[in-house]
Coordinates of C-alpha atoms and ligand atoms in Angstrom, one line a residue:
M223 CA -22.8 35.9 12.7
S224 CA -23.0 38.0 15.8
A225 CA -20.1 38.1 18.2
C226 CA -22.4 36.5 20.8
C227 CA -23.2 33.5 18.5
A228 CA -19.5 33.0 17.6
L229 CA -18.7 32.9 21.3
T230 CA -21.4 30.3 22.0
L231 CA -19.9 28.1 19.2
A232 CA -16.4 28.5 20.6
L233 CA -17.5 27.7 24.1
T234 CA -19.2 24.5 22.9
F235 CA -15.9 23.3 21.4
Y236 CA -13.9 24.2 24.5
A237 CA -16.4 22.6 26.9
C238 CA -16.3 19.4 24.8
Q239 CA -12.5 19.3 24.9
K240 CA -12.4 20.0 28.7
K241 CA -14.9 17.3 29.3
N242 CA -13.0 14.6 27.5
Q243 CA -9.5 15.1 26.5
S244 CA -8.5 11.7 25.4
A245 CA -11.5 9.5 24.9
T246 CA -14.4 10.0 22.6
C247 CA -16.2 13.3 23.1
S248 CA -19.9 13.1 23.1
T249 CA -20.1 14.8 19.6
C250 CA -17.7 12.3 18.0
H251 CA -19.1 9.1 16.6
P252 CA -17.3 7.1 13.9
L253 CA -20.6 5.9 12.5
A254 CA -23.1 8.5 11.3
D255 CA -26.4 8.9 9.4
S256 CA -25.8 12.1 7.5
M257 CA -22.6 14.0 8.1
M258 CA -19.0 13.3 9.2
V259 CA -15.5 14.9 9.5
V260 CA -12.3 12.9 9.9
S261 CA -9.2 14.9 10.5
A262 CA -5.8 14.7 12.3
R263 CA -7.2 16.3 15.5
R264 CA -10.3 15.9 17.7
E265 CA -10.7 19.7 18.0
A266 CA -10.7 20.2 14.2
S267 CA -13.1 17.3 13.6
E268 CA -15.5 18.8 16.2
V269 CA -15.2 22.2 14.6
G270 CA -16.3 20.8 11.2
L271 CA -19.1 18.8 12.6
Q272 CA -20.5 21.7 14.6
I273 CA -20.4 24.0 11.5
M274 CA -22.5 21.4 9.7
L275 CA -24.9 20.9 12.6
D276 CA -25.4 24.7 12.5
G277 CA -26.5 24.4 8.9
G278 CA -23.2 24.8 7.1
N279 CA -22.2 22.6 4.2
A280 CA -19.1 20.5 3.8
F281 CA -17.3 23.4 2.1
D282 CA -18.0 25.7 5.1
A283 CA -16.8 22.8 7.4
A284 CA -13.6 22.4 5.3
I285 CA -12.7 26.0 5.6
A286 CA -13.2 26.0 9.4
V287 CA -11.3 22.7 9.7
H288 CA -8.4 24.0 7.6
F289 CA -8.0 27.1 9.8
A290 CA -8.5 25.1 13.0
L291 CA -5.7 22.7 12.0
A292 CA -3.4 25.7 11.5
V293 CA -3.8 26.2 15.3
V294 CA -4.2 22.8 16.8
Y295 CA -2.0 20.9 14.4
P296 CA 0.8 23.4 13.7
Q297 CA 3.2 20.7 12.6
A298 CA 1.2 20.5 9.3
G299 CA -2.0 22.5 9.5
N300 CA -1.2 25.9 8.1
I301 CA -1.8 29.3 6.7
G302 CA 1.8 29.4 5.5
G303 CA 1.5 26.5 3.1
G304 CA -0.8 25.2 0.4
G305 CA -2.9 22.2 -0.6
F306 CA -5.3 20.4 -2.9
M307 CA -9.0 19.7 -2.7
I308 CA -11.1 17.2 -4.7
A309 CA -14.8 17.4 -4.1
H310 CA -18.1 16.1 -5.4
T311 CA -20.9 18.7 -5.1
Q312 CA -24.6 18.1 -4.3
Y313 CA -25.3 19.2 -7.9
G314 CA -23.2 16.3 -9.3
E315 CA -20.1 18.2 -10.3
N316 CA -16.6 16.8 -9.6
I317 CA -14.3 19.7 -8.8
C318 CA -10.6 20.3 -8.0
L319 CA -9.0 23.3 -6.3
D320 CA -5.2 23.7 -6.5
F321 CA -3.9 26.1 -3.9
R322 CA -0.4 24.8 -4.1
E323 CA 2.5 27.2 -3.3
T324 CA 4.5 28.7 -6.2
A325 CA 8.2 29.5 -6.6
P326 CA 9.0 33.2 -5.9
M327 CA 9.6 35.3 -9.0
A328 CA 13.3 35.6 -8.1
A329 CA 13.6 31.8 -8.0
H330 CA 15.8 30.0 -10.6
E331 CA 17.2 26.6 -11.5
K332 CA 20.6 27.1 -9.7
M333 CA 19.3 28.7 -6.5
Y334 CA 20.3 25.8 -4.3
L335 CA 23.6 25.0 -6.0
H336 CA 27.2 26.0 -5.1
P337 CA 29.2 27.7 -7.8
D338 CA 30.8 24.3 -8.6
G339 CA 27.3 22.8 -9.3
T340 CA 27.0 20.8 -6.1
V341 CA 23.8 21.0 -4.0
Q342 CA 23.9 23.3 -0.9
Q343 CA 22.7 20.8 1.7
R344 CA 19.4 21.6 3.4
A345 CA 19.1 25.1 1.7
S346 CA 15.8 24.0 0.2
L347 CA 14.6 22.7 3.5
L348 CA 15.4 25.2 6.2
G349 CA 14.7 29.0 6.6
G350 CA 13.5 31.7 4.3
L351 CA 15.1 30.4 1.0
A352 CA 13.0 27.1 1.4
C353 CA 9.7 28.9 1.3
G354 CA 7.2 28.9 -1.6
V355 CA 4.6 31.6 -1.9
P356 CA 1.8 30.4 0.3
G357 CA -1.6 29.5 -1.2
S358 CA -3.8 28.4 1.8
V359 CA -5.5 31.6 2.6
H360 CA -6.2 32.4 -1.1
G361 CA -7.5 28.8 -1.6
M362 CA -9.8 28.9 1.4
F363 CA -11.2 32.3 0.4
E364 CA -11.7 31.1 -3.2
L365 CA -13.5 28.0 -1.9
H366 CA -15.7 30.2 0.2
R367 CA -16.5 32.5 -2.7
K368 CA -17.7 29.7 -4.8
Y369 CA -19.2 27.2 -2.4
G370 CA -19.4 28.7 1.1
S371 CA -22.8 29.3 2.7
K372 CA -21.9 30.7 6.1
S373 CA -20.0 33.9 6.7
W374 CA -16.2 33.9 6.3
Y375 CA -15.9 35.6 9.7
E376 CA -17.9 32.9 11.4
L377 CA -15.8 30.1 9.9
L378 CA -12.6 31.5 11.4
Q379 CA -14.0 31.9 15.0
P380 CA -13.2 28.3 16.2
A381 CA -9.5 28.7 15.1
I382 CA -9.3 32.0 16.8
H383 CA -10.7 30.5 19.9
W384 CA -8.2 27.7 20.0
A385 CA -5.3 30.1 19.3
E386 CA -6.4 32.4 22.1
N387 CA -7.4 29.8 24.7
G388 CA -4.9 27.1 23.8
F389 CA -5.2 23.4 23.1
V390 CA -4.0 20.5 25.0
L391 CA -0.8 18.8 23.6
T392 CA -0.8 15.1 23.0
S393 CA 2.3 12.9 23.5
L394 CA 2.7 12.8 19.7
D395 CA 2.6 16.7 19.6
V396 CA 5.3 16.8 22.3
E397 CA 7.4 14.3 20.4
E398 CA 7.1 16.2 17.2
I399 CA 8.0 19.6 18.7
N400 CA 11.0 18.0 20.4
A401 CA 12.2 16.5 17.1
V402 CA 12.6 20.1 15.6
R403 CA 13.2 22.1 18.8
H404 CA 16.8 22.8 18.0
E405 CA 16.1 24.1 14.5
L406 CA 13.1 26.1 15.6
D407 CA 15.3 27.8 18.2
S408 CA 18.3 28.4 15.9
I409 CA 16.1 29.9 13.1
N410 CA 13.7 32.0 15.3
G411 CA 15.4 32.5 18.7
M412 CA 12.9 32.4 21.5
N413 CA 9.5 31.2 20.2
V414 CA 6.1 30.0 21.3
F415 CA 6.8 26.3 20.5
T416 CA 10.0 26.0 22.4
S417 CA 9.4 28.5 25.1
R418 CA 9.3 25.7 27.6
R419 CA 9.8 21.9 27.9
W420 CA 6.3 20.7 27.0
K421 CA 4.7 17.6 28.4
E422 CA 1.6 15.8 27.4
G423 CA -1.4 17.5 28.8
D424 CA 0.1 21.0 28.7
T425 CA -1.9 23.8 27.0
L426 CA -0.3 25.6 24.1
R427 CA -1.6 29.2 23.5
Q428 CA -0.7 31.1 20.3
P429 CA -1.6 34.8 20.9
D430 CA 0.3 36.1 17.8
L431 CA -1.5 33.6 15.6
A432 CA -4.8 34.6 17.1
R433 CA -4.2 38.2 16.1
T434 CA -3.3 37.1 12.6
L435 CA -6.4 35.0 12.3
I436 CA -8.6 37.9 13.5
L437 CA -7.1 40.1 10.8
I438 CA -7.8 37.4 8.2
A439 CA -11.3 36.9 9.5
H440 CA -12.0 40.6 8.8
N441 CA -10.1 40.8 5.6
P442 CA -8.4 37.8 4.0
S443 CA -6.6 39.9 1.4
C444 CA -4.4 41.4 4.1
F445 CA -2.4 38.1 3.9
Y446 CA -1.4 39.0 0.3
K447 CA -1.3 42.8 0.6
G448 CA -0.9 45.0 3.7
A449 CA -0.3 44.2 7.3
I450 CA 0.3 40.4 7.2
A451 CA 2.0 40.5 3.8
D452 CA 4.6 43.0 4.9
T453 CA 5.4 41.0 8.1
L454 CA 5.6 37.8 6.1
I455 CA 8.0 39.2 3.5
A456 CA 10.3 40.7 6.1
A457 CA 10.4 37.4 8.1
V458 CA 11.2 35.3 5.0
N459 CA 13.9 37.7 3.7
N460 CA 15.5 38.3 7.1
S461 CA 16.0 34.5 7.0
G462 CA 17.7 34.4 3.6
G463 CA 14.6 34.3 1.4
I464 CA 13.8 36.0 -1.9
L465 CA 10.1 36.9 -1.5
Q466 CA 8.8 40.1 -3.0
K467 CA 5.5 42.0 -2.7
D468 CA 4.6 41.1 -6.2
D469 CA 4.9 37.4 -5.4
L470 CA 2.1 37.7 -2.9
L471 CA 0.0 40.0 -5.0
A472 CA 0.3 37.6 -8.0
Y473 CA -0.7 34.4 -6.1
R474 CA -3.8 32.7 -7.4
S475 CA -5.4 29.4 -6.6
V476 CA -6.6 27.5 -9.6
W477 CA -9.7 25.4 -10.4
R478 CA -8.6 22.3 -12.4
K479 CA -10.3 19.4 -14.1
P480 CA -9.9 16.4 -11.9
I481 CA -8.5 13.0 -13.1
E482 CA -11.4 10.6 -13.4
I483 CA -11.2 6.9 -14.1
S484 CA -13.4 3.9 -13.7
F485 CA -12.2 1.1 -11.5
L486 CA -14.5 -2.0 -11.2
N487 CA -17.9 -0.5 -10.6
Y488 CA -16.6 2.7 -9.2
R489 CA -15.6 6.1 -10.5
I490 CA -12.4 7.4 -8.9
I491 CA -12.0 11.3 -8.8
T492 CA -8.6 12.5 -8.0
M493 CA -5.9 15.1 -8.4
P494 CA -4.3 16.1 -11.7
P495 CA -0.9 17.7 -12.0
P496 CA 0.8 19.5 -10.3
G497 CA -0.2 16.6 -8.2
S498 CA 1.5 13.3 -9.2
G499 CA -0.7 11.0 -7.0
G500 CA -3.8 11.1 -9.2
L501 CA -1.9 10.0 -12.3
A502 CA 0.1 7.3 -10.4
L503 CA -3.1 6.0 -8.7
A504 CA -5.0 6.0 -12.0
Q505 CA -2.2 4.1 -13.8
I506 CA -1.8 1.5 -11.0
L507 CA -5.6 1.0 -10.6
S508 CA -6.0 0.5 -14.3
W509 CA -3.1 -2.1 -14.3
L510 CA -4.7 -3.8 -11.3
E511 CA -7.9 -4.1 -13.2
M512 CA -6.1 -5.6 -16.2
T513 CA -4.3 -8.1 -13.9
H514 CA -7.5 -9.0 -12.1
V515 CA -6.4 -8.0 -8.6
Q516 CA -9.7 -9.3 -7.2
N517 CA -8.4 -12.8 -7.7
Y518 CA -5.4 -12.3 -5.4
K519 CA -5.4 -13.1 -1.7
H520 CA -5.1 -9.9 0.3
H521 CA -1.6 -9.4 1.7
S522 CA -0.2 -12.5 0.1
A523 CA 3.3 -12.3 -1.2
S524 CA 2.1 -12.3 -4.8
Y525 CA -0.4 -9.5 -4.0
I526 CA 2.4 -7.4 -2.5
Q527 CA 4.7 -8.2 -5.4
L528 CA 2.1 -7.3 -8.0
I529 CA 1.5 -3.9 -6.4
A530 CA 5.2 -3.2 -5.7
E531 CA 6.1 -3.9 -9.4
L532 CA 3.3 -1.6 -10.6
E533 CA 4.3 1.1 -8.2
K534 CA 7.9 1.1 -9.6
R535 CA 6.5 1.7 -13.1
A536 CA 4.2 4.5 -12.0
Y537 CA 6.9 6.3 -10.0
A538 CA 9.3 6.0 -12.9
D539 CA 6.8 7.8 -15.1
R540 CA 6.2 10.4 -12.3
S541 CA 9.9 11.4 -12.3
M542 CA 10.0 11.8 -16.1
F543 CA 6.8 13.4 -17.1
L544 CA 5.3 15.3 -14.3
G545 CA 5.5 18.9 -13.1
D546 CA 3.4 22.1 -13.2
P547 CA 0.9 21.8 -16.2
D548 CA 1.0 25.6 -16.6
F549 CA 4.7 25.3 -17.5
I550 CA 5.3 22.0 -19.2
Q551 CA 3.3 19.8 -21.6
I552 CA 2.2 16.7 -19.8
P553 CA 0.9 13.8 -22.0
L554 CA -1.8 12.9 -19.5
S555 CA -4.2 11.2 -21.8
E556 CA -1.4 9.2 -23.4
L557 CA -0.1 8.1 -20.0
L558 CA -3.6 7.0 -19.1
S559 CA -4.5 5.4 -22.4
K560 CA -5.3 1.7 -22.5
E561 CA -2.7 1.3 -25.3
Y562 CA 0.2 2.8 -23.3
L563 CA -0.8 1.0 -20.1
S564 CA -1.1 -2.4 -21.7
N565 CA 2.2 -2.0 -23.7
R566 CA 3.9 -1.1 -20.5
L567 CA 2.5 -4.2 -18.8
E568 CA 3.7 -6.4 -21.6
M569 CA 7.2 -4.9 -21.6
F570 CA 7.7 -5.7 -17.9
P571 CA 6.4 -9.0 -16.7
V572 CA 4.9 -7.9 -13.4
H573 CA 5.0 -11.4 -11.9
Q574 CA 8.8 -11.2 -11.7
V575 CA 10.8 -8.8 -9.7
T576 CA 12.5 -6.3 -12.0
P577 CA 15.4 -4.4 -10.6
S578 CA 14.4 -0.7 -10.6
T579 CA 17.6 0.2 -12.6
S580 CA 16.2 -1.6 -15.5
I581 CA 12.8 0.1 -15.3
L582 CA 12.9 3.3 -17.3
P583 CA 10.1 5.7 -17.6
G584 CA 7.7 4.8 -20.5
E585 CA 8.4 6.3 -23.9
I586 CA 6.0 8.8 -25.4
S587 CA 6.7 11.0 -28.3
F588 CA 7.0 14.3 -27.1
H589 CA 12.9 11.5 3.2
E590 CA 11.8 13.3 6.5
H591 CA 9.8 13.3 9.6
E592 CA 6.7 13.3 7.4
Q593 CA 4.0 15.9 8.0
T594 CA 1.2 17.1 6.0
T595 CA -2.4 16.6 6.9
H596 CA -5.6 15.3 5.2
F597 CA -9.2 15.6 6.2
S598 CA -12.4 14.1 4.7
I599 CA -15.9 15.5 5.1
V600 CA -19.4 14.5 4.0
D601 CA -22.5 16.6 4.6
A602 CA -26.2 16.0 4.7
F603 CA -26.7 17.8 1.3
G604 CA -24.6 15.3 -0.7
N605 CA -21.3 17.2 -0.8
A606 CA -18.1 15.3 -0.2
V607 CA -14.8 17.1 0.4
S608 CA -11.3 15.5 0.3
L609 CA -8.6 18.0 1.2
T610 CA -4.8 17.6 1.8
T611 CA -2.8 20.6 3.1
T612 CA 0.9 20.9 3.8
I613 CA 3.9 22.9 4.8
N614 CA 6.0 19.9 3.6
S615 CA 8.2 18.9 6.5
A616 CA 6.9 18.8 10.1
Y617 CA 7.0 22.5 11.1
G618 CA 7.9 23.3 7.4
S619 CA 10.9 25.5 7.0
R620 CA 10.9 25.9 10.8
L621 CA 10.6 29.7 10.1
I622 CA 7.9 31.3 12.3
V623 CA 6.7 34.6 10.9
N624 CA 7.8 36.9 13.7
G625 CA 4.9 38.6 15.5
A626 CA 2.4 36.8 13.3
G627 CA 2.8 33.4 14.8
F628 CA 2.5 31.2 11.8
I629 CA 5.0 28.8 10.2
M630 CA 6.2 29.0 6.7
N631 CA 6.4 26.0 4.3
N632 CA 9.6 24.5 2.9
E633 CA 7.8 23.4 -0.2
M634 CA 10.7 24.5 -2.5
D635 CA 12.3 21.1 -1.7
D636 CA 9.5 19.4 -3.7
F637 CA 11.1 20.8 -6.9
S638 CA 14.0 18.9 -8.3
V639 CA 16.8 21.1 -7.0
K640 CA 19.1 19.6 -9.6
P641 CA 18.1 17.0 -12.2
G642 CA 18.6 13.5 -10.9
E643 CA 19.0 14.7 -7.3
K644 CA 16.7 13.2 -4.6
N645 CA 14.4 15.3 -2.5
Q646 CA 13.8 14.7 1.3
F647 CA 11.4 11.8 0.4
G648 CA 14.0 10.2 -1.8
L649 CA 12.0 11.0 -4.9
L650 CA 14.0 11.6 -8.0
G651 CA 13.2 14.7 -9.9
G652 CA 13.5 15.3 -13.6
K653 CA 13.6 18.3 -15.9
A654 CA 9.8 18.6 -15.9
N655 CA 9.9 19.6 -12.2
R656 CA 12.9 22.0 -12.4
I657 CA 12.7 25.3 -10.6
Q658 CA 11.2 28.2 -12.5
A659 CA 9.8 31.5 -11.3
N660 CA 6.1 31.3 -10.4
K661 CA 6.0 27.6 -11.1
R662 CA 4.2 25.1 -8.8
M663 CA 6.4 22.3 -7.4
L664 CA 5.2 18.7 -8.1
S665 CA 3.3 17.1 -5.2
S666 CA 2.4 13.6 -4.1
M667 CA -0.8 14.8 -2.3
T668 CA -3.6 12.5 -3.5
P669 CA -7.1 13.6 -2.3
V670 CA -9.7 11.2 -3.6
V671 CA -13.5 11.0 -3.8
V672 CA -15.0 7.6 -5.0
L673 CA -18.4 7.6 -6.6
K674 CA -20.9 4.8 -7.3
D675 CA -23.8 5.7 -9.6
N676 CA -22.6 9.3 -9.3
N677 CA -23.0 9.4 -5.5
P678 CA -20.1 9.7 -3.1
V679 CA -19.3 6.4 -1.4
M680 CA -15.8 7.0 -0.1
V681 CA -13.5 10.1 0.7
I682 CA -9.9 9.5 1.4
G683 CA -6.4 11.0 1.6
S684 CA -3.3 10.9 3.7
P685 CA 0.0 12.7 4.5
G686 CA 3.3 10.9 4.0
G687 CA 5.3 12.5 1.2
A688 CA 6.1 9.9 -1.4
T689 CA 4.1 7.3 0.5
I690 CA 0.8 9.2 0.2
I691 CA 0.1 7.6 -3.1
T692 CA 0.7 4.0 -2.1
T693 CA -1.2 4.6 1.2
V694 CA -4.3 5.8 -0.6
L695 CA -4.0 3.0 -3.1
Q696 CA -3.9 0.3 -0.5
N697 CA -6.9 1.7 1.4
L698 CA -8.9 1.9 -1.8
L699 CA -8.1 -1.7 -2.5
N700 CA -8.9 -2.8 1.1
V701 CA -12.3 -1.3 0.8
L702 CA -13.3 -1.5 -2.8
V703 CA -11.9 -4.9 -3.6
F704 CA -11.6 -6.7 -0.2
N705 CA -14.8 -5.3 1.3
M706 CA -13.2 -4.0 4.5
G707 CA -14.8 -1.4 6.7
M708 CA -13.1 2.0 6.8
Q709 CA -11.4 1.6 10.2
Q710 CA -10.5 -2.0 9.5
S711 CA -8.8 -0.8 6.3
V712 CA -7.0 2.0 8.0
N713 CA -5.7 -0.4 10.7
Q714 CA -4.0 -2.7 8.1
P715 CA -0.2 -2.7 7.9
R716 CA 1.2 -0.8 4.9
F717 CA 4.0 -1.3 2.4
H718 CA 5.6 1.0 -0.1
H719 CA 7.8 1.0 -3.2
Q720 CA 8.7 4.1 -5.1
W721 CA 11.0 2.7 -7.8
M722 CA 14.1 4.5 -6.5
P723 CA 15.5 3.5 -4.1
D724 CA 14.9 -0.1 -5.1
V725 CA 13.6 -1.0 -1.6
L726 CA 10.4 -2.5 -0.4
F727 CA 9.5 -0.5 2.7
L728 CA 7.4 -2.2 5.4
E729 CA 5.8 -0.8 8.5
P730 CA 7.0 -2.3 11.8
A731 CA 3.8 -4.4 12.1
W732 CA 5.0 -6.6 9.3
E733 CA 7.8 -7.9 11.5
E734 CA 5.2 -10.3 12.9
W735 CA 4.6 -11.8 9.4
A736 CA 8.0 -13.5 9.2
V737 CA 7.1 -16.1 6.7
L738 CA 5.6 -13.5 4.3
V739 CA 8.6 -11.2 4.7
D740 CA 10.9 -14.2 4.0
S741 CA 9.0 -15.0 0.8
L742 CA 9.4 -11.4 -0.4
R743 CA 13.1 -11.5 0.3
R744 CA 13.4 -14.8 -1.6
M745 CA 11.6 -13.2 -4.5
G746 CA 14.4 -10.7 -4.7
Y747 CA 13.2 -7.7 -2.8
T748 CA 15.4 -5.7 -0.5
I749 CA 13.3 -5.1 2.5
Q750 CA 13.5 -2.2 4.9
F751 CA 11.4 -1.7 8.0
R752 CA 10.6 1.9 8.6
S753 CA 8.4 4.2 10.8
P754 CA 4.6 4.1 10.3
I755 CA 3.5 5.1 6.9
G756 CA 0.8 7.8 6.4
R757 CA -2.0 9.0 8.7
V758 CA -5.3 8.4 6.9
S759 CA -8.5 10.3 7.4
A760 CA -11.2 8.6 5.4
I761 CA -15.0 8.0 5.2
V762 CA -16.9 5.2 3.5
K763 CA -20.6 4.5 3.0
T764 CA -21.4 1.1 4.7
P765 CA -23.7 -1.5 3.0
G766 CA -26.3 -0.3 5.6
G767 CA -26.2 3.2 4.3
K768 CA -24.3 4.8 7.2
W769 CA -21.1 6.8 7.0
E770 CA -18.1 5.1 8.7
G771 CA -15.0 7.0 9.6
G772 CA -11.5 5.6 9.4
A773 CA -9.2 7.6 11.7
D774 CA -5.6 6.6 11.8
T775 CA -4.2 5.6 15.1
R776 CA -0.7 6.2 13.7
G777 CA -1.7 9.8 14.4
D778 CA -4.3 11.4 16.8
N779 CA -6.9 11.4 14.0
V780 CA -10.6 11.4 15.0
A781 CA -13.8 10.8 13.2
C782 CA -16.9 12.9 14.3
G783 CA -20.2 12.2 12.7
R784 CA -24.0 12.5 13.3
Ligands
DON455 O1 3.3 17.9 -1.7 C1 4.0 16.9 -1.3 O2 4.1 15.9 -2.0 C2 4.8 17.0 0.0 N1 5.1 18.4 0.3 C3 3.9 16.4 1.0 C4 4.7 16.3 2.3 C5 4.2 15.3 3.2 O3 3.2 14.6 3.0 C6 4.9 15.2 4.4 N2 4.4 14.2 5.2 N3 3.7 13.7 5.8

């Protein structure tokens, strides 16, 4: 694309944002005939839609949205992190791209332990030692190589525009910067995010990041070798890290075979290991089919109990069996077999509340201010893209690569830093997810595409650490079993159980359902109210054949369709 054309595109986005900063921009419709993007930010959703209106496909849009989010949603959008993509192509293939971070070559099992074996508090969360080798730029370039139709350079222009000209901060942005202001300052000194006391409506410009994105637009490999790589290694190691040139040179994203299961009349396509969400989702949905979930009343005490009990069993298996499939053997087909799943149902009567301590993983022979971000895209050609990307915590390791303006992940905390030790999401890790050089850390990210008669009918995913899996599950059930529209589903209150701790977590909205909460307590659940769970970006095909977006008001998510 010519520079002039790129500029026109950028100006369209900017004009749209200026015209309407808080309400619906004229390009954004949550009901569409042929194409739609739902993401955590209006600017990014508009970018994706515009790319498709200009003839690009959903993969082009995904690349442009991913880079745009690195600018306009720096708490989670990234180039210093990694992610997962599940997609269905117009040619009928179901595909999966794993661009998850890896442990540096110098990483080892005891790297976060004191000599006496105790865990060094927060070492896997803050600063250079917390950083995995980033996969996002490699992943996006690999996606472009195989499925892109527009020029790479063109797809980066909107992100560069937003970095140079700035974007307007929402109240949530300001709250999220303020929550980490102290750590951003202590790790980086003076920095772009804390250079002033931000208020809602202020414009945040990121000139360093703009220069980095321009370099990537001209030559993405400079992220892994050359100018950006050198700056990145210096920043991480000056902050206590162990990154080497060879770590970046060796990084590869990986095409994997998605997990596919049938559920009622649908085909669910989701993430295999090193994601844990796909397996957990597949197990729970299979159990729900066996227990005839469609006969339950939505959000009755017995419905919540059934799901919570199944969640406990799936999370127990997660902790035991799952890790990077390139390092450990995972008995995936056994864990998903009818025999294993029905035995496990018989062993644990799901209609009673079983204390988590008496639920062990099945036998087979052989917490945070949560930030990550998900976007869903469908195009007019028949492609559907579900992509979750993360730097783990909000603002990741809080380390900003000096002079390059991007934030590094703290994904190392997703490993079990010591067997039996909890990570920031309270998830218990086992040996399968222990730290090893070059290994990918286990993830809960659960991008999903749902097919009916081999055509996409739903695209969904969410951030939320351990709660991603249960958030996606509940929305699948709301839509596929209880026939809700996408926005109606996203607006429903959410609950969550992850086996350990043995607590049923409820969003604040449930406080109004006192009778129900009381019944759950009487059944034996320990209830804890917590902050909102997940920020879903999802799309569903309506009975009338339109695409309906579900944009979570727990965040600033926006659906833009045509
Ligand atoms: O990959 C994972 O499971 C985590 N790093 C995801 C972190 C996350 O979702 C944070 N919250 N919203």
